[in-house]
Coordinates of C-alpha atoms in Angstrom, one line a residue:
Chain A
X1 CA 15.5 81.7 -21.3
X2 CA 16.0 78.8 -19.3
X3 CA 16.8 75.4 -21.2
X4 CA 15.4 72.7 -19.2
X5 CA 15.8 68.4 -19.7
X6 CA 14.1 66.7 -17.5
X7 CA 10.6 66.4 -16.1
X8 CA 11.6 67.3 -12.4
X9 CA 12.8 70.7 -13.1
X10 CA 10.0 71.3 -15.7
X11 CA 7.7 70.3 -13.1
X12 CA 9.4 72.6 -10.6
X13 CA 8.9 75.7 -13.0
X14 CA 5.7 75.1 -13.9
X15 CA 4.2 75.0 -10.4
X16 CA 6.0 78.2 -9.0
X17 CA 4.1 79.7 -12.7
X18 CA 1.0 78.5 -12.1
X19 CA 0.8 79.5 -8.4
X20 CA 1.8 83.1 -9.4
X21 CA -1.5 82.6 -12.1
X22 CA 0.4 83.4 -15.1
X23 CA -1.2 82.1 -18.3
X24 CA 1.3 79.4 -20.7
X25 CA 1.4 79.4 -24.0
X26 CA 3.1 75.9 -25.7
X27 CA 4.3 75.5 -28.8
X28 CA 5.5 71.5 -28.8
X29 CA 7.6 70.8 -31.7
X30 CA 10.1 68.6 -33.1
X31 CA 12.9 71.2 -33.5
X32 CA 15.0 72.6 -36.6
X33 CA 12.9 76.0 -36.3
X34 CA 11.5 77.6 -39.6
X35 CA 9.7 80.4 -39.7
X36 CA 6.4 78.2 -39.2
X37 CA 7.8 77.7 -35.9
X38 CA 8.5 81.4 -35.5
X39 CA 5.2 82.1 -35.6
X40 CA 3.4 79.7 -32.8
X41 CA 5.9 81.0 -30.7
X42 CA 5.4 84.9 -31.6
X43 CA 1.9 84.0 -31.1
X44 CA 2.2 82.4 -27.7
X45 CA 4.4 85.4 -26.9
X46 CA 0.9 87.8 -27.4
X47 CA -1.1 85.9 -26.1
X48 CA 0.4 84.7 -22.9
X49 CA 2.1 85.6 -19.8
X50 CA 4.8 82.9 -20.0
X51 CA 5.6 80.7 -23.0
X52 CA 6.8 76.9 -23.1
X53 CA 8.9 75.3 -25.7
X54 CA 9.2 71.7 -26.4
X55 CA 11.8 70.1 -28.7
X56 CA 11.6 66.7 -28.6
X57 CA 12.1 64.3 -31.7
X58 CA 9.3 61.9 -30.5
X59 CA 10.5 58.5 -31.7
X60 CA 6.5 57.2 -31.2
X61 CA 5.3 58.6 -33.9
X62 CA 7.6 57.4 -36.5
X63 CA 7.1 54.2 -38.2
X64 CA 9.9 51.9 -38.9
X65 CA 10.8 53.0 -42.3
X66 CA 10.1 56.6 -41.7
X67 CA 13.6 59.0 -41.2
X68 CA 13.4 59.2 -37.0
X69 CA 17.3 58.8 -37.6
X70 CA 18.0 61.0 -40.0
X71 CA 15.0 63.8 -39.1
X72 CA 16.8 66.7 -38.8
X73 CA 18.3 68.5 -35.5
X74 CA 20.1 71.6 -34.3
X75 CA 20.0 72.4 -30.8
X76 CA 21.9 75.4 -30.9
X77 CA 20.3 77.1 -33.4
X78 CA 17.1 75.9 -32.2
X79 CA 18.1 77.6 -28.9
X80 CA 19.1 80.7 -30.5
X81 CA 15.8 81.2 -32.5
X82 CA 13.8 80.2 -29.0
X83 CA 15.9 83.3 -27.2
X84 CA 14.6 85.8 -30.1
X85 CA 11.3 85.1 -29.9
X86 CA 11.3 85.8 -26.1
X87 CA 11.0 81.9 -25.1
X88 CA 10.6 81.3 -21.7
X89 CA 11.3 78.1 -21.0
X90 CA 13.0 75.7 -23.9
X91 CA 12.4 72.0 -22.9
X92 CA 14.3 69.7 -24.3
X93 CA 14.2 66.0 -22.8
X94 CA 16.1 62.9 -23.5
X95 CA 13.8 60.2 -25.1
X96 CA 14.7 57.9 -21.9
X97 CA 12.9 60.8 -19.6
X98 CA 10.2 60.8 -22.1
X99 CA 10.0 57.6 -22.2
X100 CA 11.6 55.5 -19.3
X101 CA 9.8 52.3 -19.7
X102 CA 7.1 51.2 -22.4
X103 CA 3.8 52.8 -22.1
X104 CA 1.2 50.5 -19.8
X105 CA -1.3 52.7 -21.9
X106 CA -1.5 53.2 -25.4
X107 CA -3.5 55.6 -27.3
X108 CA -5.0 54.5 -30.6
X109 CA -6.2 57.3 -32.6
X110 CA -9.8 56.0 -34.1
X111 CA -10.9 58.9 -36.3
X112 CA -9.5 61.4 -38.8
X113 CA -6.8 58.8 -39.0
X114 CA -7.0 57.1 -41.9
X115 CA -7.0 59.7 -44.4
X116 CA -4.5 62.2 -45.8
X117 CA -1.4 61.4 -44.1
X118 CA -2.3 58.6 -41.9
X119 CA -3.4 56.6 -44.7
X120 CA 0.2 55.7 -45.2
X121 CA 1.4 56.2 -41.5
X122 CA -0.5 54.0 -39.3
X123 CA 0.3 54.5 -36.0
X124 CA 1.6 57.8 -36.4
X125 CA -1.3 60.0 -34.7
X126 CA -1.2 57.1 -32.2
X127 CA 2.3 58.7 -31.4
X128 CA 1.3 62.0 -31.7
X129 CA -1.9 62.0 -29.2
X130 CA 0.7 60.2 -26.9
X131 CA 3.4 62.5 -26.3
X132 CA 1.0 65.6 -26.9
X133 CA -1.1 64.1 -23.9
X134 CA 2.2 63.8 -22.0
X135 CA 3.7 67.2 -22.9
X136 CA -0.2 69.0 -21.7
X137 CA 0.1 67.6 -18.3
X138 CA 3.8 68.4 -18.1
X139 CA 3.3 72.5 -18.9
X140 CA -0.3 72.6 -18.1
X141 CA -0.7 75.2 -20.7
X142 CA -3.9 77.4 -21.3
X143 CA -3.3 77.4 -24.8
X144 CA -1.1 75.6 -27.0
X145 CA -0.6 76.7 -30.9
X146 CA -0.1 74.2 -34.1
X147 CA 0.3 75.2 -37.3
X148 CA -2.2 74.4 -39.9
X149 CA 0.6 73.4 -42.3
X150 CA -0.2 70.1 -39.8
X151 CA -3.9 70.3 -40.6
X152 CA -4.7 66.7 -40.0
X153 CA -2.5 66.8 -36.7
X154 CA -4.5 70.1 -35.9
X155 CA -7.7 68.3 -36.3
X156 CA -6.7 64.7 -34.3
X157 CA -5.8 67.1 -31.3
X158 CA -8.4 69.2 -31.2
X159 CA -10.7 66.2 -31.0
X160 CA -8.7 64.4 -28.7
X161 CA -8.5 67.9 -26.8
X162 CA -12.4 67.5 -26.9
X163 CA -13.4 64.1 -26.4
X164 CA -10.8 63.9 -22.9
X165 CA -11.5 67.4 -22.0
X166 CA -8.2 68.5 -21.6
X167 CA -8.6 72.4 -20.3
X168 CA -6.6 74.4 -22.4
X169 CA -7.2 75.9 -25.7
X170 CA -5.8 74.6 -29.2
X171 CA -4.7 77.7 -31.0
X172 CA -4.7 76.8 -34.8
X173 CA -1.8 79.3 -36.5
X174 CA -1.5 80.1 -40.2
X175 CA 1.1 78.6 -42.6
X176 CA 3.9 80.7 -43.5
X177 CA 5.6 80.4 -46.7
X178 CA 8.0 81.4 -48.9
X179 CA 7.3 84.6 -51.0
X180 CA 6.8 81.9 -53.7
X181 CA 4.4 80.0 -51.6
X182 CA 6.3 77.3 -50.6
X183 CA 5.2 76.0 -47.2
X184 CA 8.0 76.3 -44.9
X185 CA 9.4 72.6 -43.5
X186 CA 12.4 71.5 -42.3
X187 CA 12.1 68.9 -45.0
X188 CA 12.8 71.3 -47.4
X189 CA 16.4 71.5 -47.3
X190 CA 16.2 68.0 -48.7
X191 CA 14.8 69.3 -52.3
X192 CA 17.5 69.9 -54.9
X193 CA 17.8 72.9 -56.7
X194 CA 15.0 71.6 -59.5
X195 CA 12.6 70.0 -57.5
X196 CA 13.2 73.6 -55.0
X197 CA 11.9 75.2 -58.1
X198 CA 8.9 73.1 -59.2
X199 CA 7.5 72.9 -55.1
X200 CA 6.0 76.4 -55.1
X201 CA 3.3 73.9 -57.6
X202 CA 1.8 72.6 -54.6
X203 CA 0.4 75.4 -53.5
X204 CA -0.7 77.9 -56.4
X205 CA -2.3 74.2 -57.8
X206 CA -4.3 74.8 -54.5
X207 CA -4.9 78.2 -54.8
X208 CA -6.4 77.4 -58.2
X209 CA -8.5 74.7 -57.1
X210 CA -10.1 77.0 -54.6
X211 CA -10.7 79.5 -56.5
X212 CA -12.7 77.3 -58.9
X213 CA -14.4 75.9 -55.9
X214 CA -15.3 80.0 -55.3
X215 CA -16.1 79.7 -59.3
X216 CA -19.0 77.0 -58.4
X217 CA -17.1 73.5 -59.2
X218 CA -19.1 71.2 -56.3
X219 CA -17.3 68.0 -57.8
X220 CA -14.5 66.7 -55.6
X221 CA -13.1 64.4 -58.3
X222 CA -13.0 67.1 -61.3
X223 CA -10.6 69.5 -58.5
X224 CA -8.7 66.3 -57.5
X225 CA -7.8 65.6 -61.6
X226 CA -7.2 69.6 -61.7
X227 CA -4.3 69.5 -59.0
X228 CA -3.1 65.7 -60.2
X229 CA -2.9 67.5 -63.6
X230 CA -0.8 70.7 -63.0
X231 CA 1.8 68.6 -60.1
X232 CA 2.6 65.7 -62.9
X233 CA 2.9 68.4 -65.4
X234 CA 4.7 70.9 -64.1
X235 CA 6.8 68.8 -61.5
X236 CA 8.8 65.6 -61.0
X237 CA 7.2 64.9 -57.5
X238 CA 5.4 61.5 -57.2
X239 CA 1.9 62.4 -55.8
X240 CA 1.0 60.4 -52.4
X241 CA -2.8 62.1 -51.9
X242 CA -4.9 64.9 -53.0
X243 CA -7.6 64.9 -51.2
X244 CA -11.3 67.0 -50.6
X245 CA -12.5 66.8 -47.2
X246 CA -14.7 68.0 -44.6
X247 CA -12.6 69.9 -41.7
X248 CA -12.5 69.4 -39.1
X249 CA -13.7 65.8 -39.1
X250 CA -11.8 64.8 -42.0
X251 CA -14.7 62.9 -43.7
X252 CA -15.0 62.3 -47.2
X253 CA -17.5 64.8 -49.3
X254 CA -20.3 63.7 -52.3
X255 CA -20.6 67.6 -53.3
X256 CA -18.2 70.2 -52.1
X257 CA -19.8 72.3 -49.1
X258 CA -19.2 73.9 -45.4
X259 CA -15.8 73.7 -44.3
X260 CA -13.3 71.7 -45.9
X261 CA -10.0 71.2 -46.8
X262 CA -7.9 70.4 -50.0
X263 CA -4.4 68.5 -49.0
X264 CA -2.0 67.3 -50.7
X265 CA 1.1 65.7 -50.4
X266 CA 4.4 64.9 -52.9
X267 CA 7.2 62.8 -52.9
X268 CA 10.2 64.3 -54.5
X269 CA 13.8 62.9 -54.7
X270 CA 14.6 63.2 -50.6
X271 CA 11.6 64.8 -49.4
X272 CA 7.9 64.5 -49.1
X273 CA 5.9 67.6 -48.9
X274 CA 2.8 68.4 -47.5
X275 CA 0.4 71.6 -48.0
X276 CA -3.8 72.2 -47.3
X277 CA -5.9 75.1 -47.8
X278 CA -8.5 75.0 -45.0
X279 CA -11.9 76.5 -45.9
X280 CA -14.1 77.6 -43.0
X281 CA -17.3 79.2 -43.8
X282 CA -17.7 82.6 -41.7
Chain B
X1 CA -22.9 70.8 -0.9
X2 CA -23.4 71.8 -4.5
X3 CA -24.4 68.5 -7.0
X4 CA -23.8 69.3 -10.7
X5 CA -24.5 67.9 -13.5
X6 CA -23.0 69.8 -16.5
X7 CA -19.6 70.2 -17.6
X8 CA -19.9 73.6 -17.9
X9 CA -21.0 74.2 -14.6
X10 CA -18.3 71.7 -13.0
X11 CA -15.4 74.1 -15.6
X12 CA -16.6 77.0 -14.0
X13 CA -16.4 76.1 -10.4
X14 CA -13.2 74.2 -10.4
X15 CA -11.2 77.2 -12.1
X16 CA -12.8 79.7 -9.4
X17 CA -11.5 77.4 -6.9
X18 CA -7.8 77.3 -8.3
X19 CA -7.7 80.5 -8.7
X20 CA -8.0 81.2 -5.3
X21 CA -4.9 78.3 -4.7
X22 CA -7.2 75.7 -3.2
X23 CA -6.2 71.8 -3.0
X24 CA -9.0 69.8 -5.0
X25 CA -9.2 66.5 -3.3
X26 CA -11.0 63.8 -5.7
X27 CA -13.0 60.7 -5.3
X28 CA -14.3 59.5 -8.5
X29 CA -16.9 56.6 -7.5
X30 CA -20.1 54.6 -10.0
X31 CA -21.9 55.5 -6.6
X32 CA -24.3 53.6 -4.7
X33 CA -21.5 54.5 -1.8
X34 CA -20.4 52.4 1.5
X35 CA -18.0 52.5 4.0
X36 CA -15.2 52.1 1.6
X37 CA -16.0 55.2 0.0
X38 CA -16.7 57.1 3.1
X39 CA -13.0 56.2 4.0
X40 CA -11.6 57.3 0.5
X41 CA -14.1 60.6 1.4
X42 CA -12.5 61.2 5.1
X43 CA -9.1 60.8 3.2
X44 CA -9.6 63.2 0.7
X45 CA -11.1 66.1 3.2
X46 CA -8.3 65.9 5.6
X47 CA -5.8 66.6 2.6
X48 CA -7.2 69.1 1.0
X49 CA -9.0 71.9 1.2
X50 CA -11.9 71.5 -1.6
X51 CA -13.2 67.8 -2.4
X52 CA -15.2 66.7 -5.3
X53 CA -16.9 63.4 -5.6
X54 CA -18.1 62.0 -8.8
X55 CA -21.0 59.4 -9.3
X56 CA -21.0 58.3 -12.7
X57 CA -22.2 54.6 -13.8
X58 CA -19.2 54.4 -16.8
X59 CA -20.6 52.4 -20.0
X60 CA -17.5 52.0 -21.2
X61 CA -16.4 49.9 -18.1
X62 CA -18.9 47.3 -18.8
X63 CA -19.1 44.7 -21.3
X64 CA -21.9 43.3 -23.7
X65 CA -22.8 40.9 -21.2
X66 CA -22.2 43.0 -17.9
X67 CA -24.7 44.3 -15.5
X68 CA -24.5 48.1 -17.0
X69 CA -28.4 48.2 -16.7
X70 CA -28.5 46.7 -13.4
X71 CA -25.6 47.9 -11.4
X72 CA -27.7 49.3 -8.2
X73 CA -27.6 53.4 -8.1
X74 CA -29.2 55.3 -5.3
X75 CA -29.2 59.2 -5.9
X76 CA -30.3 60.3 -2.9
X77 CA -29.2 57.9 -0.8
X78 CA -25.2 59.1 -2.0
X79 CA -26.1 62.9 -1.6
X80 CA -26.8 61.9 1.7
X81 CA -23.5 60.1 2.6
X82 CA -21.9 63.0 0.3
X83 CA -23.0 65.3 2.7
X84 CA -22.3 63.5 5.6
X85 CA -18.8 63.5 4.4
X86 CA -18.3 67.4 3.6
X87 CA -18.0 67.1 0.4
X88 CA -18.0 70.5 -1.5
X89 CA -19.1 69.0 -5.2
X90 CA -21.2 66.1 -6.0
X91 CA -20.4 65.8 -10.0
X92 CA -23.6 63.8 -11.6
X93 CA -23.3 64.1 -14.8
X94 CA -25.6 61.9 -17.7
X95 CA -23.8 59.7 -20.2
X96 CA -24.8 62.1 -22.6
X97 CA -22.8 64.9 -21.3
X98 CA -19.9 62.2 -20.7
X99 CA -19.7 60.9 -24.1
X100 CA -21.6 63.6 -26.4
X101 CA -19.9 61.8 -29.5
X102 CA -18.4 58.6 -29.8
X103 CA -14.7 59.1 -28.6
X104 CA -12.1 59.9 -32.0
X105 CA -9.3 58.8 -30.1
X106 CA -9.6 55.8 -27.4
X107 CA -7.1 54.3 -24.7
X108 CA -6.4 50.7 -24.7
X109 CA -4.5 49.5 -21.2
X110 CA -1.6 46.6 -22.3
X111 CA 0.1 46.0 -19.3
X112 CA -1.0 45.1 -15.7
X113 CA -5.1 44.2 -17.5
X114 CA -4.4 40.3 -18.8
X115 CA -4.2 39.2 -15.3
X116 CA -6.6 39.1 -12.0
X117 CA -10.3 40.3 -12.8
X118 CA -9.2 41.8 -16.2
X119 CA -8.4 38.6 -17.5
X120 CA -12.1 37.9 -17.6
X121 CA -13.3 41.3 -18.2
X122 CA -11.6 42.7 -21.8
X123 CA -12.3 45.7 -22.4
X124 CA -13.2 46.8 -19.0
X125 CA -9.9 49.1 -17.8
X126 CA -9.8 50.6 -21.3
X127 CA -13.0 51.5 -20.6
X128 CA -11.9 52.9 -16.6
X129 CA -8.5 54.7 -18.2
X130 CA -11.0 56.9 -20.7
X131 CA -13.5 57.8 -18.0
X132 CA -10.6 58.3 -15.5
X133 CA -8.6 60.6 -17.9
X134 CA -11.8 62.8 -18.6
X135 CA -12.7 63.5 -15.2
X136 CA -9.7 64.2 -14.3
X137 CA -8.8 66.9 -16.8
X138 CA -12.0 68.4 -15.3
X139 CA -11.5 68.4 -12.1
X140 CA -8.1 69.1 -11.9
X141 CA -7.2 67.9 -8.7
X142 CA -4.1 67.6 -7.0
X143 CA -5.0 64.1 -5.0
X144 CA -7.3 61.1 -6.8
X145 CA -7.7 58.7 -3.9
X146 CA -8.6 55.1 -4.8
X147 CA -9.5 52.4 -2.4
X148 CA -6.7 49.2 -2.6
X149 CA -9.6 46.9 -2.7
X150 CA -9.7 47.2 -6.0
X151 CA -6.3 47.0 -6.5
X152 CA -5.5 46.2 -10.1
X153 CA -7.7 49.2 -11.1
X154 CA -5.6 51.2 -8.6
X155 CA -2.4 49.6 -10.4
X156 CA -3.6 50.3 -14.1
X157 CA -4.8 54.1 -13.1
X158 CA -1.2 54.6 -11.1
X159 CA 0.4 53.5 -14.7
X160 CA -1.7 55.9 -16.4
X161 CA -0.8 58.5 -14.4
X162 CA 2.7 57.8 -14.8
X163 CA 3.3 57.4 -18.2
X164 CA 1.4 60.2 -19.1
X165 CA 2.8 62.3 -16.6
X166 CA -0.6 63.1 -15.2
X167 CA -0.1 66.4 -12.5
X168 CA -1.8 64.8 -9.7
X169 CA -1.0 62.3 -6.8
X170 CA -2.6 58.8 -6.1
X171 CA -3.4 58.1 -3.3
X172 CA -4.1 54.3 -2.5
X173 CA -6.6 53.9 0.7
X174 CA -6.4 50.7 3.2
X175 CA -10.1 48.2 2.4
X176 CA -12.5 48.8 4.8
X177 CA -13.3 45.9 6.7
X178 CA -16.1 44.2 9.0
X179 CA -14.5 43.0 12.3
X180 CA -14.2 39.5 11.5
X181 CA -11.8 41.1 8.2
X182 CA -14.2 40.4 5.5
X183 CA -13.9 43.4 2.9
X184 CA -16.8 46.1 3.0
X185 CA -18.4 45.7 -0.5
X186 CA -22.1 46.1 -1.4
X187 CA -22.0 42.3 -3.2
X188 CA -21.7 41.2 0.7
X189 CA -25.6 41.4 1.2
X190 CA -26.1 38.9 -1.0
X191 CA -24.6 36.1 0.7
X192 CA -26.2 33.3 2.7
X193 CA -25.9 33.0 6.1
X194 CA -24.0 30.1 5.8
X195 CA -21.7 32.2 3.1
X196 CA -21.7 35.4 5.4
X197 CA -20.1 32.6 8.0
X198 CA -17.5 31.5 6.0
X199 CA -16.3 34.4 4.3
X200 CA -13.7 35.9 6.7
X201 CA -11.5 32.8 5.5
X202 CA -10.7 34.6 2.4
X203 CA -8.9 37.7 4.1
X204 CA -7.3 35.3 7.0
X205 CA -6.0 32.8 4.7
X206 CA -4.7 35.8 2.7
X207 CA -3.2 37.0 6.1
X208 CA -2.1 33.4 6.8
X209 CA -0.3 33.3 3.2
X210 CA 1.2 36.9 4.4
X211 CA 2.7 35.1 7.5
X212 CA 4.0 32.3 5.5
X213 CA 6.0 34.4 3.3
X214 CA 7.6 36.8 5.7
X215 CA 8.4 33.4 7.7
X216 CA 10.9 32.8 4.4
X217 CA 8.6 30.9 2.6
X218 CA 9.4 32.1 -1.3
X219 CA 7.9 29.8 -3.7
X220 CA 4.6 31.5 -5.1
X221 CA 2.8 27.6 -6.1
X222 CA 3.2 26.6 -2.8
X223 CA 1.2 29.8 -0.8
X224 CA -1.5 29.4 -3.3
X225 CA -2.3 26.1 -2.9
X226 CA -2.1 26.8 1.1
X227 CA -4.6 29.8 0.4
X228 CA -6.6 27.3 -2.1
X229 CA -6.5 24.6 0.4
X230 CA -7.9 26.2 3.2
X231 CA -10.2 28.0 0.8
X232 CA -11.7 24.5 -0.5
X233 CA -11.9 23.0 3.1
X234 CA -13.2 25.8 5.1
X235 CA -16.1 27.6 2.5
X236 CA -18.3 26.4 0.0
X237 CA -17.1 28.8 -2.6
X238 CA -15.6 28.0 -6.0
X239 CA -12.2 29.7 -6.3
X240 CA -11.6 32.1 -9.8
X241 CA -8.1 32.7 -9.1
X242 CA -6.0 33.4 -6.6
X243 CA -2.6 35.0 -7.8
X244 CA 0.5 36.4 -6.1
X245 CA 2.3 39.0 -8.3
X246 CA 4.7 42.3 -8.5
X247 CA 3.0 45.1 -7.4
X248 CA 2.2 47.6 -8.6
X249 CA 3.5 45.9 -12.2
X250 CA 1.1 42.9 -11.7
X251 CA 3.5 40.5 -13.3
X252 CA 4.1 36.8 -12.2
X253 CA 7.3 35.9 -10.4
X254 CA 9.0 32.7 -9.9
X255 CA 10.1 33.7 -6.7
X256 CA 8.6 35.5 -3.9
X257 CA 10.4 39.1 -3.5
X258 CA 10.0 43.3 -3.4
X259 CA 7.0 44.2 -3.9
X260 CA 4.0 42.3 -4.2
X261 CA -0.3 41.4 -4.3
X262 CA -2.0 38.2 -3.1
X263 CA -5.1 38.6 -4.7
X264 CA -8.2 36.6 -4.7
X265 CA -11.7 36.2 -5.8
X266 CA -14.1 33.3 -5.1
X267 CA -18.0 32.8 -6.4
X268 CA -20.1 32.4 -3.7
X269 CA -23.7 31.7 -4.7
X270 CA -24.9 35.3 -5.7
X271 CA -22.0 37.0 -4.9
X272 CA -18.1 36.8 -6.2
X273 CA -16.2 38.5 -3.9
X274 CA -12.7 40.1 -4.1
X275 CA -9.7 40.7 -2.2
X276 CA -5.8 41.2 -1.7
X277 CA -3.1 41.9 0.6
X278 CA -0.6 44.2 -0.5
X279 CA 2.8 43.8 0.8
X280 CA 5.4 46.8 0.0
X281 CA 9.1 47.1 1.1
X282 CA 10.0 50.2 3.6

């Protein structure tokens, strides 16, 4: 594996790969591997001929009162779980050869924003369509994987991915959890050892709202009061959303039908937690 | 010469061609193409070995009160001149296939836009960045050639391809001109006699102001009001601004140094023309 910092030698690599026609898989993340990240990258590593990973704390999609300071990093074990899952090429830029001067352009993400997570983060897809549309036409990748832990990030980029025609393939990737059911985050080191134990909530309190969606419950409200319910019950996280909505477009629903999703996410002590279950319709 | 008009289609061919290594050469126009575009044309088949032209009248260019509906198109008359130039693609598409769905994520252009023609036209590069970055995810090429008449647009896109670290070259082309130096433009054929007469004082007092400076003159106030001077006497046109600023940043500068535009445009009676001299250090 080759670690690589700035945009000349990326450049370099990437042309003498995409002249010998090898496919790219990306996996673009914000470091501090988890298992999440594991799998994009074991994914990438099936599916493609040579595989690109980014590590880049992107300070543009923080707000000023969000942790862009404190978010946390670890190069050298990043690098070490990049080698055993077969990484190619590990890039890992300084924010100055990200960004040398401010943007002349900016991106302003105008749907599927202002829901969910962006509700409270404006400007925060704004950040992540910009360095995603940086980091594409740095690896040129046929396919790049996101996890659908990130389901509203999954859907802004596939539409911006649509809408600007970018030609490579979004490659949407399973959440992994713990065998409790815990979504996997870097954020959750920050839990102490009671709110570690009340987390695994989040998600069984989804599991049982789709499962009485399966049941026939078509009322968005009565499932949102379900989940509210069980997490100020049975935890002592401060609920930020729960929400029903259609996926991909994120739009709000009357009557539960086609594909949706059911997201939530909790503030606890140090750490806020998100989790979805995405329903598509076969 | 093969015209498309699908996306689809326009995919298809352009990955055949890089596949077999080929050097995509592009010239994205609104059509209705003169000598200016014939010179971008020439430019682009003697660098590469595959060109692509698109004709595509941009709505998102225009504003409420533009001429959208009347901007002059000739179909047949541009396959003609396409073909005349060897180009290998003629990319036609409708707005529909452009803009199937209004955009979820849009580009708004905050530097080098609240000066020169974009001071009186908002909107109108945000508008040029989204059609720009579309076509050229699709065509992929390795040169965009724009003509340096146009020079702010060429100074915006050359911003957007930097920040976003687009993988393709721009390359600025020298303004066509008649002998007597008035810029080729298809607004010319609406002048008077009289105005035809007197517009080759734009480009020479431009030249004149040129002179001026690289005689050691360095105060920007006092080469516009020799351009404006000479502008006033020798024409009956009513001056919209004439500006002298970095280049390619397009910011003002209280003293006359590295790299920098004289720029220009003047109402004549049915026709406001444009132009600029561009004067970069070796």
């Amino acid at each position: 594996m080759r670690v690589i910092s700035t945009i000349a030698e990326l450049k370099a690599v990437i042309k003498a790969e995409k002249s010998q026609q090898k496919t790219i898989g990306f996996v673009p993340t914000m470091g501090y591997l988890h298992e999440g990240h594991r799998a994009l990258l074991k994914k990438a590593r099936q599916e493609n001929q040579f595989v690109v990973l980014s590590v880049f704390v992107n300070p543009l999609q923080f707000g000023p009162n969000e942790d862009l300071e404190t978010y946390p990093r670890d190069f050298e074990q990043d690098q070490k779980t990049a080698e055993e899952e077969n990484v190619d090429i590990m890039f890992h830029p300084s924010v100055a050869e990200m960004y040398p001067n401010e943007l002349s352009v900016s991106m302003k993400v105008r749907k599927r924003t202002d829901v969910l997570c962006g509700e409270s983060r404006p400007g925060h897809f704004d950040g992540v369509a910009a360095v995603v549309t940086k980091l594409f036409h740095l690896v040129q990748p046929d396919r790049a994987y996101f996890g659908k832990k990130d389901a509203q990030q999954l859907a802004v980029i596939q539409g911006l991915v649509d809408d600007f025609n970018f030609p490579l393939e979004i490659v949407p990737v399973e959440t992994v959890r713990e065998s409790d059911g815990l979504a996997k985050s870097s954020r959750n080191v920050y839990l102490t050892e009671k709110e570690r134990a009340e987390a695994p909530v989040l998600y069984s309190s989804l599991r049982m709202a789709a499962d009485r969606i399966k049941a026939g419950e078509v009322n968005p409200e009565r499932i949102v009061h379900s989940i509210m319910d069980r997490i100020q019950t049975e935890t002592s996280g401060q609920i930020d959303y729960i929400s029903i909505l259609t996926y991909p477009g994120l739009e709000k629903m009357e009557v539960i039908k086609g594909n949706y999703i059911i997201a939530l996410a909790v503030k606890f002590s140090k750490a806020r937690l998100i989790d979805n279950i995405i329903l598509i319709e076969e």
